[in-house]
PDB file of C-alpha atoms and ligand atoms in Angstrom:
ATOM      1  CA  MET A 151     117.161  94.047 144.042  1.00 94.00           C
ATOM      2  CA  ILE A 152     113.444  93.188 142.712  1.00 97.00           C
ATOM      3  CA  LEU A 153     111.349  96.318 143.049  1.00 97.00           C
ATOM      4  CA  PRO A 154     107.694  96.270 143.944  1.00 97.00           C
ATOM      5  CA  ILE A 155     105.450  97.217 141.243  1.00 97.00           C
ATOM      6  CA  ALA A 156     102.968 100.353 141.440  1.00 97.00           C
ATOM      7  CA  VAL A 157      99.662  99.087 140.393  1.00 97.00           C
ATOM      8  CA  HIS A 158      96.498 101.271 138.740  1.00 96.00           C
ATOM      9  CA  GLY A 159      95.696 103.691 141.503  1.00 95.00           C
ATOM     10  CA  HIS A 160      99.127 104.630 142.820  1.00 96.00           C
ATOM     11  CA  PRO A 161      99.511 108.516 141.916  1.00 97.00           C
ATOM     12  CA  VAL A 162     103.019 107.807 140.037  1.00 97.00           C
ATOM     13  CA  LEU A 163     101.436 106.207 137.161  1.00 98.00           C
ATOM     14  CA  ARG A 164      99.656 109.442 136.431  1.00 98.00           C
ATOM     15  CA  GLN A 165     102.716 112.117 136.905  1.00 98.00           C
ATOM     16  CA  LYS A 166     104.566 113.263 133.724  1.00 98.00           C
ATOM     17  CA  ALA A 167     107.988 111.789 134.619  1.00 98.00           C
ATOM     18  CA  LYS A 168     111.106 113.982 134.955  1.00 97.00           C
ATOM     19  CA  PRO A 169     114.334 114.091 133.029  1.00 97.00           C
ATOM     20  CA  LEU A 170     116.915 111.585 134.159  1.00 96.00           C
ATOM     21  CA  ALA A 171     120.379 112.990 134.661  1.00 93.00           C
ATOM     22  CA  LYS A 172     123.539 111.393 134.029  1.00 89.00           C
ATOM     23  CA  ASP A 173     124.906 111.831 137.420  1.00 88.00           C
ATOM     24  CA  HIS A 174     121.636 110.656 139.390  1.00 86.00           C
ATOM     25  CA  LEU A 175     122.190 108.963 142.484  1.00 79.00           C
ATOM     26  CA  ASP A 176     122.755 105.155 142.066  1.00 92.00           C
ATOM     27  CA  PHE A 177     121.875 104.941 138.321  1.00 94.00           C
ATOM     28  CA  ASN A 178     123.638 102.089 137.848  1.00 94.00           C
ATOM     29  CA  GLN A 179     122.178 100.571 140.455  1.00 96.00           C
ATOM     30  CA  PHE A 180     118.464 101.707 139.777  1.00 97.00           C
ATOM     31  CA  LEU A 181     119.272 100.302 135.672  1.00 97.00           C
ATOM     32  CA  LYS A 182     119.948  96.675 137.155  1.00 98.00           C
ATOM     33  CA  ASP A 183     116.710  96.614 139.344  1.00 98.00           C
ATOM     34  CA  MET A 184     115.121  97.465 136.445  1.00 98.00           C
ATOM     35  CA  TRP A 185     116.195  94.805 134.453  1.00 98.00           C
ATOM     36  CA  ALA A 186     115.912  92.051 137.533  1.00 98.00           C
ATOM     37  CA  THR A 187     112.533  93.332 138.488  1.00 98.00           C
ATOM     38  CA  MET A 188     111.062  93.081 134.485  1.00 97.00           C
ATOM     39  CA  TYR A 189     112.741  89.625 134.463  1.00 97.00           C
ATOM     40  CA  ARG A 190     111.464  88.616 137.733  1.00 95.00           C
ATOM     41  CA  THR A 191     107.799  89.406 136.958  1.00 94.00           C
ATOM     42  CA  ASP A 192     107.795  88.102 133.222  1.00 92.00           C
ATOM     43  CA  GLY A 193     107.436  91.646 131.772  1.00 92.00           C
ATOM     44  CA  ILE A 194     108.921  92.416 128.030  1.00 96.00           C
ATOM     45  CA  GLY A 195     109.190  96.007 129.426  1.00 98.00           C
ATOM     46  CA  LEU A 196     109.154  98.179 132.569  1.00 98.00           C
ATOM     47  CA  ALA A 197     109.265 101.882 132.843  1.00 98.00           C
ATOM     48  CA  ALA A 198     110.289 103.578 136.030  1.00 98.00           C
ATOM     49  CA  PRO A 199     107.370 105.008 137.114  1.00 98.00           C
ATOM     50  CA  GLN A 200     106.133 101.636 137.487  1.00 98.00           C
ATOM     51  CA  VAL A 201     108.400 100.972 140.314  1.00 98.00           C
ATOM     52  CA  GLY A 202     107.588 104.032 141.842  1.00 97.00           C
ATOM     53  CA  HIS A 203     110.171 106.628 140.237  1.00 97.00           C
ATOM     54  CA  SER A 204     109.134 109.310 138.154  1.00 97.00           C
ATOM     55  CA  LEU A 205     111.923 109.289 135.780  1.00 97.00           C
ATOM     56  CA  ARG A 206     112.006 109.122 132.125  1.00 98.00           C
ATOM     57  CA  LEU A 207     113.329 105.678 132.109  1.00 98.00           C
ATOM     58  CA  PHE A 208     112.529 102.427 130.608  1.00 98.00           C
ATOM     59  CA  VAL A 209     113.789  99.252 129.249  1.00 98.00           C
ATOM     60  CA  ILE A 210     112.349  96.641 127.230  1.00 98.00           C
ATOM     61  CA  ASP A 211     113.736  93.394 126.049  1.00 98.00           C
ATOM     62  CA  LEU A 212     111.988  91.616 122.940  1.00 97.00           C
ATOM     63  CA  ASP A 213     114.407  88.756 122.020  1.00 96.00           C
ATOM     64  CA  VAL A 214     111.496  86.038 123.044  1.00 95.00           C
ATOM     65  CA  PHE A 215     109.378  86.886 120.369  1.00 94.00           C
ATOM     66  CA  LYS A 216     112.261  86.235 117.761  1.00 95.00           C
ATOM     67  CA  ASP A 217     110.737  83.057 116.348  1.00 95.00           C
ATOM     68  CA  GLU A 218     107.507  85.376 115.695  1.00 92.00           C
ATOM     69  CA  TYR A 219     109.607  88.303 114.805  1.00 91.00           C
ATOM     70  CA  PRO A 220     112.846  87.173 113.820  1.00 93.00           C
ATOM     71  CA  GLU A 221     114.014  91.226 113.680  1.00 92.00           C
ATOM     72  CA  LEU A 222     113.416  91.129 117.374  1.00 95.00           C
ATOM     73  CA  LYS A 223     116.399  88.850 117.709  1.00 96.00           C
ATOM     74  CA  GLY A 224     118.659  90.500 120.623  1.00 96.00           C
ATOM     75  CA  PHE A 225     116.365  93.540 121.029  1.00 97.00           C
ATOM     76  CA  LYS A 226     117.275  94.970 124.239  1.00 98.00           C
ATOM     77  CA  LYS A 227     117.734  98.305 125.294  1.00 98.00           C
ATOM     78  CA  ALA A 228     117.295 101.000 127.678  1.00 98.00           C
ATOM     79  CA  PHE A 229     115.776 103.852 127.087  1.00 98.00           C
ATOM     80  CA  ILE A 230     116.318 107.432 128.556  1.00 98.00           C
ATOM     81  CA  ASN A 231     115.147 110.900 127.918  1.00 98.00           C
ATOM     82  CA  ALA A 232     113.212 109.860 125.289  1.00 98.00           C
ATOM     83  CA  SER A 233     110.650 111.378 123.178  1.00 97.00           C
ATOM     84  CA  ILE A 234     108.696 109.819 120.532  1.00 97.00           C
ATOM     85  CA  GLU A 235     107.633 111.516 116.825  1.00 97.00           C
ATOM     86  CA  TYR A 236     104.165 109.336 115.045  1.00 96.00           C
ATOM     87  CA  LEU A 237     105.448 108.413 111.542  1.00 96.00           C
ATOM     88  CA  PRO A 238     102.447 108.163 108.924  1.00 93.00           C
ATOM     89  CA  SER A 239     101.004 104.835 109.427  1.00 93.00           C
ATOM     90  CA  LYS A 240      98.089 103.113 109.788  1.00 93.00           C
ATOM     91  CA  SER A 241      96.804 102.039 113.101  1.00 96.00           C
ATOM     92  CA  VAL A 242      96.855  98.449 113.962  1.00 96.00           C
ATOM     93  CA  SER A 243      94.876  96.594 116.946  1.00 97.00           C
ATOM     94  CA  LEU A 244      96.530  94.201 119.127  1.00 96.00           C
ATOM     95  CA  SER A 245      96.065  93.008 122.872  1.00 97.00           C
ATOM     96  CA  GLU A 246      98.304  94.458 125.609  1.00 97.00           C
ATOM     97  CA  GLY A 247      98.817  93.893 129.306  1.00 97.00           C
ATOM     98  CA  CYS A 248     100.508  96.007 131.982  1.00 98.00           C
ATOM     99  CA  LEU A 249     102.309  94.930 135.034  1.00 97.00           C
ATOM    100  CA  SER A 250     100.719  97.936 136.737  1.00 97.00           C
ATOM    101  CA  LEU A 251      97.370  96.328 135.528  1.00 97.00           C
ATOM    102  CA  PRO A 252      97.322  92.657 137.080  1.00 96.00           C
ATOM    103  CA  GLY A 253      94.983  90.414 134.776  1.00 94.00           C
ATOM    104  CA  ILE A 254      93.909  92.722 132.286  1.00 96.00           C
ATOM    105  CA  HIS A 255      94.262  92.492 128.752  1.00 96.00           C
ATOM    106  CA  LYS A 256      92.711  94.208 125.940  1.00 97.00           C
ATOM    107  CA  LYS A 257      93.102  95.155 122.313  1.00 97.00           C
ATOM    108  CA  VAL A 258      94.707  98.671 121.773  1.00 97.00           C
ATOM    109  CA  LYS A 259      94.853 100.771 118.553  1.00 96.00           C
ATOM    110  CA  ARG A 260      98.031 102.402 118.038  1.00 97.00           C
ATOM    111  CA  PRO A 261     100.462 103.995 115.124  1.00 97.00           C
ATOM    112  CA  ASN A 262     102.627 101.230 113.378  1.00 97.00           C
ATOM    113  CA  ARG A 263     105.465 103.740 112.887  1.00 98.00           C
ATOM    114  CA  ILE A 264     107.594 105.774 115.360  1.00 98.00           C
ATOM    115  CA  ARG A 265     110.873 107.525 115.359  1.00 98.00           C
ATOM    116  CA  ILE A 266     112.409 107.651 118.828  1.00 98.00           C
ATOM    117  CA  ASN A 267     115.115 110.011 120.028  1.00 98.00           C
ATOM    118  CA  TYR A 268     116.651 109.002 123.269  1.00 98.00           C
ATOM    119  CA  GLN A 269     119.966 108.214 124.937  1.00 98.00           C
ATOM    120  CA  ASP A 270     121.034 104.563 126.027  1.00 98.00           C
ATOM    121  CA  GLU A 271     122.408 103.538 129.325  1.00 96.00           C
ATOM    122  CA  ASN A 272     125.643 105.214 128.557  1.00 95.00           C
ATOM    123  CA  PHE A 273     123.819 108.212 128.118  1.00 96.00           C
ATOM    124  CA  GLU A 274     124.460 108.293 124.042  1.00 97.00           C
ATOM    125  CA  GLN A 275     121.761 109.841 122.076  1.00 98.00           C
ATOM    126  CA  HIS A 276     120.234 107.720 119.283  1.00 98.00           C
ATOM    127  CA  SER A 277     117.470 108.359 116.897  1.00 98.00           C
ATOM    128  CA  GLU A 278     115.893 105.259 115.515  1.00 98.00           C
ATOM    129  CA  GLU A 279     112.617 104.148 113.384  1.00 98.00           C
ATOM    130  CA  TYR A 280     110.597 101.147 114.556  1.00 97.00           C
ATOM    131  CA  GLU A 281     107.311  99.521 113.234  1.00 95.00           C
ATOM    132  CA  GLY A 282     104.847  96.526 113.995  1.00 95.00           C
ATOM    133  CA  PHE A 283     105.308  95.107 117.649  1.00 95.00           C
ATOM    134  CA  ALA A 284     108.645  97.063 118.983  1.00 97.00           C
ATOM    135  CA  ALA A 285     106.750 100.252 117.815  1.00 97.00           C
ATOM    136  CA  ARG A 286     103.912  99.087 119.814  1.00 97.00           C
ATOM    137  CA  VAL A 287     106.117  98.221 123.112  1.00 98.00           C
ATOM    138  CA  ILE A 288     107.804 101.175 122.651  1.00 98.00           C
ATOM    139  CA  GLN A 289     104.522 103.282 122.405  1.00 98.00           C
ATOM    140  CA  HIS A 290     103.167 101.679 125.634  1.00 98.00           C
ATOM    141  CA  GLU A 291     106.313 102.247 127.827  1.00 98.00           C
ATOM    142  CA  TYR A 292     106.767 105.938 126.648  1.00 98.00           C
ATOM    143  CA  ASP A 293     103.225 106.381 127.878  1.00 98.00           C
ATOM    144  CA  HIS A 294     104.158 105.534 131.428  1.00 98.00           C
ATOM    145  CA  LEU A 295     106.426 108.393 131.375  1.00 98.00           C
ATOM    146  CA  GLU A 296     103.494 110.633 130.340  1.00 98.00           C
ATOM    147  CA  GLY A 297     101.105 109.266 132.707  1.00 98.00           C
ATOM    148  CA  LYS A 298      98.903 107.175 130.592  1.00 98.00           C
ATOM    149  CA  LEU A 299      97.903 103.738 130.748  1.00 98.00           C
ATOM    150  CA  PHE A 300      96.472 101.386 127.696  1.00 98.00           C
ATOM    151  CA  ILE A 301      93.186 101.480 129.469  1.00 97.00           C
ATOM    152  CA  ASP A 302      92.859 105.417 128.726  1.00 97.00           C
ATOM    153  CA  TYR A 303      92.495 104.230 124.852  1.00 97.00           C
ATOM    154  CA  LEU A 304      89.663 102.141 125.529  1.00 96.00           C
ATOM    155  CA  ASN A 305      85.932 103.039 124.479  1.00 95.00           C
ATOM    156  CA  VAL A 306      83.197 104.017 126.871  1.00 95.00           C
ATOM    157  CA  PHE A 307      81.588 100.434 126.767  1.00 96.00           C
ATOM    158  CA  GLU A 308      85.013  98.522 127.366  1.00 95.00           C
ATOM    159  CA  ARG A 309      85.577 100.653 130.436  1.00 94.00           C
ATOM    160  CA  LEU A 310      82.386 100.198 131.790  1.00 95.00           C
ATOM    161  CA  LEU A 311      82.836  96.563 131.945  1.00 95.00           C
ATOM    162  CA  LEU A 312      86.196  96.924 133.343  1.00 96.00           C
ATOM    163  CA  LYS A 313      84.794  99.272 135.897  1.00 96.00           C
ATOM    164  CA  ARG A 314      84.282  96.857 138.805  1.00 95.00           C
ATOM    165  CA  ARG A 315      87.589  95.544 138.425  1.00 95.00           C
ATOM    166  CA  LEU A 316      89.651  98.946 138.454  1.00 96.00           C
ATOM    167  CA  ASN A 317      87.826 100.346 141.395  1.00 95.00           C
ATOM    168  CA  LEU A 318      88.780  97.143 143.366  1.00 94.00           C
ATOM    169  CA  MET A 319      92.528  97.645 141.823  1.00 94.00           C
ATOM    170  CA  MET A 320      92.247 101.265 142.770  1.00 92.00           C
ATOM    171  CA  ASN A 321      91.380 100.380 146.545  1.00 91.00           C
ATOM    172  CA  GLY A 322      94.081  98.195 146.930  1.00 88.00           C
ATOM    173  CA  LYS A 323      92.102  94.880 146.268  1.00 90.00           C
ATOM    174  CA  VAL A 324      94.701  93.335 143.682  1.00 91.00           C
ATOM    175  CA  GLN A 325      96.559  90.180 143.404  1.00 89.00           C
ATOM    176  CA  ALA A 326      99.339  89.375 141.200  1.00 92.00           C
ATOM    177  CA  GLY A 327     102.284  86.921 141.015  1.00 92.00           C
ATOM    178  CA  TYR A 328     104.905  89.728 142.148  1.00 95.00           C
ATOM    179  CA  GLU A 329     105.068  92.243 145.137  1.00 95.00           C
ATOM    180  CA  ILE A 330     103.011  95.537 144.650  1.00 94.00           C
ATOM    181  CA  ILE A 331     103.583  98.902 146.368  1.00 94.00           C
ATOM    182  CA  ARG A 332     100.802  98.970 148.906  1.00 83.00           C
ATOM    183  CA  GLN A 333      99.698 102.540 149.523  1.00 77.00           C
ATOM    184  CA  THR A 334      99.129 103.889 153.091  1.00 67.00           C
ATOM    185  CA  LYS A 335      95.815 106.202 152.660  1.00 56.00           C
TER     186      LYS A 335
HETATM  187 NI1   NI B 110     102.600  99.060 131.232  1.00 86.45          NI
END
């Protein structure tokens, strides 16, 4: 099932997500729906809060970038109950977008190396290090669990330029190529 997307202005995007238990109701179906929704919306990552569920789960598929970044071939992972450690590295700027901020792309500066501890879809524990593009996408999705969006990293001037569009978005005046969660006020 394709799930509708929560866009900027929906309170779930600003909540700290809760741990996901192995016996969570319909977990397998929910994970399937997350993948289906991510592919349908042409996303490379999707976090549970973005489909209205405040749970510590996100999925990432970076295989599409294998020509530019050969190390990403076959990178398709679900991250459950993750925690991130930022490793000593220089920060790098790169343009980001987000299904919860349709039509907005901005350069975001992020640390280049991370360690992530997480459980996979079988709830087996892993601890892995990533750098470069994978580290960036993981940080972006992880931020969703902490109630953060990439626009939070922009400077005052950049935010001012986006203010009108963001206000319209918060008031439900938004167009996207996918179904969004309409809030009743
Ligand atoms: Ni996002």
